[in-house]
C-alpha positions in Angstrom: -3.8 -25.5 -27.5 0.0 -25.7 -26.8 2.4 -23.6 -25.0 3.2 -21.5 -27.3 -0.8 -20.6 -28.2 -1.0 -19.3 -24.6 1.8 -17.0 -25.0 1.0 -15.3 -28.0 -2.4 -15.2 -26.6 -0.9 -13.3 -23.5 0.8 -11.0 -25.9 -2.2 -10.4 -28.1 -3.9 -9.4 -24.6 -1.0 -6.9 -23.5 -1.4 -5.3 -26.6 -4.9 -4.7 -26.4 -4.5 -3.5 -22.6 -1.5 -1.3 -23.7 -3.6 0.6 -26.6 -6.3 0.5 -24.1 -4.4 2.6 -21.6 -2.3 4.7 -24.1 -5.8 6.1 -25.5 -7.6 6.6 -21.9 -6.9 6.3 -18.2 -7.8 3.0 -16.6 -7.1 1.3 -13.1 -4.7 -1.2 -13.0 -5.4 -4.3 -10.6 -2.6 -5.3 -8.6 -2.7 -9.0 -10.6 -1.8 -7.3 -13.9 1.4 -5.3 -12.3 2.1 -8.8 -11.1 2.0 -10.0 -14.1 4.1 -7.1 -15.7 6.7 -7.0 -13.6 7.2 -10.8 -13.6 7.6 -10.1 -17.7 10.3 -7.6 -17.2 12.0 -10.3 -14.5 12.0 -12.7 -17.5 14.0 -10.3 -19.7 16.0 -7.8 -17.6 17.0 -10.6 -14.5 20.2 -9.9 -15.2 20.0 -6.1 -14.4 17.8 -6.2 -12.0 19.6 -8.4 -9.8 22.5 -5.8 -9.9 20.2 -2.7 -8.5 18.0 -4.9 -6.0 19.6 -6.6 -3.3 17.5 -8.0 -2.4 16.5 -10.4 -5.2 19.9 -11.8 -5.4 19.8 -12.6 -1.5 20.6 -16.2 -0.9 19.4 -15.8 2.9 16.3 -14.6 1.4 13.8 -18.0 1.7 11.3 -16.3 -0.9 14.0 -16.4 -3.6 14.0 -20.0 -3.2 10.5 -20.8 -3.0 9.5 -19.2 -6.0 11.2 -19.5 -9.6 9.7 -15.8 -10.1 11.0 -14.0 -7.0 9.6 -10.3 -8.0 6.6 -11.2 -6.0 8.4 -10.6 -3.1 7.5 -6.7 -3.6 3.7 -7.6 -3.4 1.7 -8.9 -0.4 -1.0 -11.8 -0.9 -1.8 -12.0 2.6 -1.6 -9.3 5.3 -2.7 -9.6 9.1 -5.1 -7.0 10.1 -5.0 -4.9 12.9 -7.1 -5.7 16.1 -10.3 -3.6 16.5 -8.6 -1.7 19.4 -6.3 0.3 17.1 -8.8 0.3 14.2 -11.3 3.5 13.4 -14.7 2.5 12.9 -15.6 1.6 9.8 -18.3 3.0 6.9 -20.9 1.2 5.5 -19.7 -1.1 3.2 -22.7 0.6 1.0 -20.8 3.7 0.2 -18.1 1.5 -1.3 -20.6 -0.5 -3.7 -20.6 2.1 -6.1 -21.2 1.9 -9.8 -23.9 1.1 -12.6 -22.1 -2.6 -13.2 -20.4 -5.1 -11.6 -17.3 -4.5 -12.9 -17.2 -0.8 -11.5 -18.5 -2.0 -7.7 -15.8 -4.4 -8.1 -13.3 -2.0 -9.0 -13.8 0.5 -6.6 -13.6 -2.2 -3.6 -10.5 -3.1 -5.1 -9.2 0.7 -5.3 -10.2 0.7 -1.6 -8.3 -2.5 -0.5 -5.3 -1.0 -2.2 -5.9 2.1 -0.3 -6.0 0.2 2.8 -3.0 -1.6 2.8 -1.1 1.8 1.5 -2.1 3.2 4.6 -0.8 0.4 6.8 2.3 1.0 5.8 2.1 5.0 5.7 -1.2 6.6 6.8 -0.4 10.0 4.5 -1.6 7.9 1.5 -4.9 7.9 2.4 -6.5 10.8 1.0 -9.8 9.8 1.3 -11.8 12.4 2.9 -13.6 12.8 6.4 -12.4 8.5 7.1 -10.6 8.5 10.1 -6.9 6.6 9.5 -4.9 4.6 12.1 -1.1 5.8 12.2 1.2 3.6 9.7 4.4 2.2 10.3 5.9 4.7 8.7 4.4 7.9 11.2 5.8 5.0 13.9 9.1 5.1 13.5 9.6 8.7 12.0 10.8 12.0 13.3 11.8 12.4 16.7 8.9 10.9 18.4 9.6 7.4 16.4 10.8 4.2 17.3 14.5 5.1 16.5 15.3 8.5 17.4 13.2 8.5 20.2 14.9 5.5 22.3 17.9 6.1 20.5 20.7 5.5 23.4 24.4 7.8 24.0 24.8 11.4 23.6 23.4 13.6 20.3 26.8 14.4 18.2 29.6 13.1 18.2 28.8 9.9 19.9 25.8 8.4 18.1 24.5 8.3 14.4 21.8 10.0 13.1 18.9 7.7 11.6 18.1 7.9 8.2 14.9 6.2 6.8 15.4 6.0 3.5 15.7 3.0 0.9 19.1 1.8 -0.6 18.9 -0.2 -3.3 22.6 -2.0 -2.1 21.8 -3.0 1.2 19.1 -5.6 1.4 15.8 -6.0 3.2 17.4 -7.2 6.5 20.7 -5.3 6.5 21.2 -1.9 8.7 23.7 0.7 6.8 26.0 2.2 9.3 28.9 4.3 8.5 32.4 3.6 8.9 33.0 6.7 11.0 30.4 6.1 13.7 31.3 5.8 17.3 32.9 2.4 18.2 30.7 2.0 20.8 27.7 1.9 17.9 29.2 -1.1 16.4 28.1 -3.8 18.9 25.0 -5.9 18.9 23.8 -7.7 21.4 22.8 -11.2 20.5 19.8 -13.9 21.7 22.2 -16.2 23.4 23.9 -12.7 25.5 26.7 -13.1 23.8 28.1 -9.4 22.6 30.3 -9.2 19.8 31.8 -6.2 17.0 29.9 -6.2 13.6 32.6 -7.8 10.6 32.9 -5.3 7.9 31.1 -7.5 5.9 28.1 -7.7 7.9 27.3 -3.7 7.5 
């Protein structure tokens, strides 16, 4: 079987998946979003690359380690918490659920999912009567998080409010600050001690 048997054999399966999930609802595993998004990488690169900064990043090492870079929105590997900041957890019996295999594997695989959502933002866990560890997301939020909370300089005039909130412009590493804020907001303090005023180019 050649190259080009494999792809119309990929084709042949998204068809089947796509009638499958246009006639009933199904779970889909994070491989096949994978797999779809890479597809619309292949075709739309050129637009894509225009909305998301941050696949056009050459500082970026992912970009250059992988000829498909759109799996730098999913996680293969993620640390896990230590047990001091972890609830207690059920019995891995109430997840084995179902009559088959496939339907105790799904479910585990609904519940990873669910897991690593709520790493990142606890409020997406809406399982019932399981007690969640606060996200990132409840960590740096509101006034009692990260930001606003050891936020330095006086409330109005003299400091910027911060917004969380995605931009699809700025890339993953960049801070958006604007050009009216406080001169005293624009330096940042280097490793080496050094201080020095952020270059337009570098908001």
């Amino acid at each position: 079987m050649n190259n080009n048997d494999e792809a119309i054999d990929d084709d042949n399966d998204d068809e089947e998946m796509l009638t499958e999930m246009m006639s009933s609802q199904m779970y889909l595993t994070p491989l096949y979003v994978l797999k779809h998004f890479e597809k619309i990488w292949t075709n739309e690169k050129e637009v894509l690359t225009i909305y998301l900064a941050a696949l056009r990043s050459p500082q970026h090492s992912i970009t250059h380690v992988h000829n498909n870079p759109i799996s730098l929105f999913f996680f293969e590997v993620l640390p896990g918490l230590p047990s001091k900041f972890r609830p207690s957890r059920t019995s891995l019996t109430n997840t084995l659920r179902g009559a088959t295999n496939e339907e105790q594997l799904n479910n585990l695989w609904l519940k990873m999912q669910i897991t690593v959502n709520s790493i990142f933002d606890s409020s997406l866990d809406n399982r019932s009567g399981t007690r969640v560890a606060k996200g990132i997301r409840q960590g740096i939020e509101k006034k009692e998080g990260l930001f606003r909370m050891h936020m330095m300089g006086k409330r109005v005039n003299y400091a910027g409010r911060s917004v969380i909130s995605p931009d699809p412009f700025i890339a993953i590493y960049e801070v958006g600050i604007p050009g009216n804020v406080h001169p005293g907001a624009n330096f940042v303090e280097l490793d080496d001690g050094t201080i020095r005023r952020l270059l337009p180019n570098n908001l």
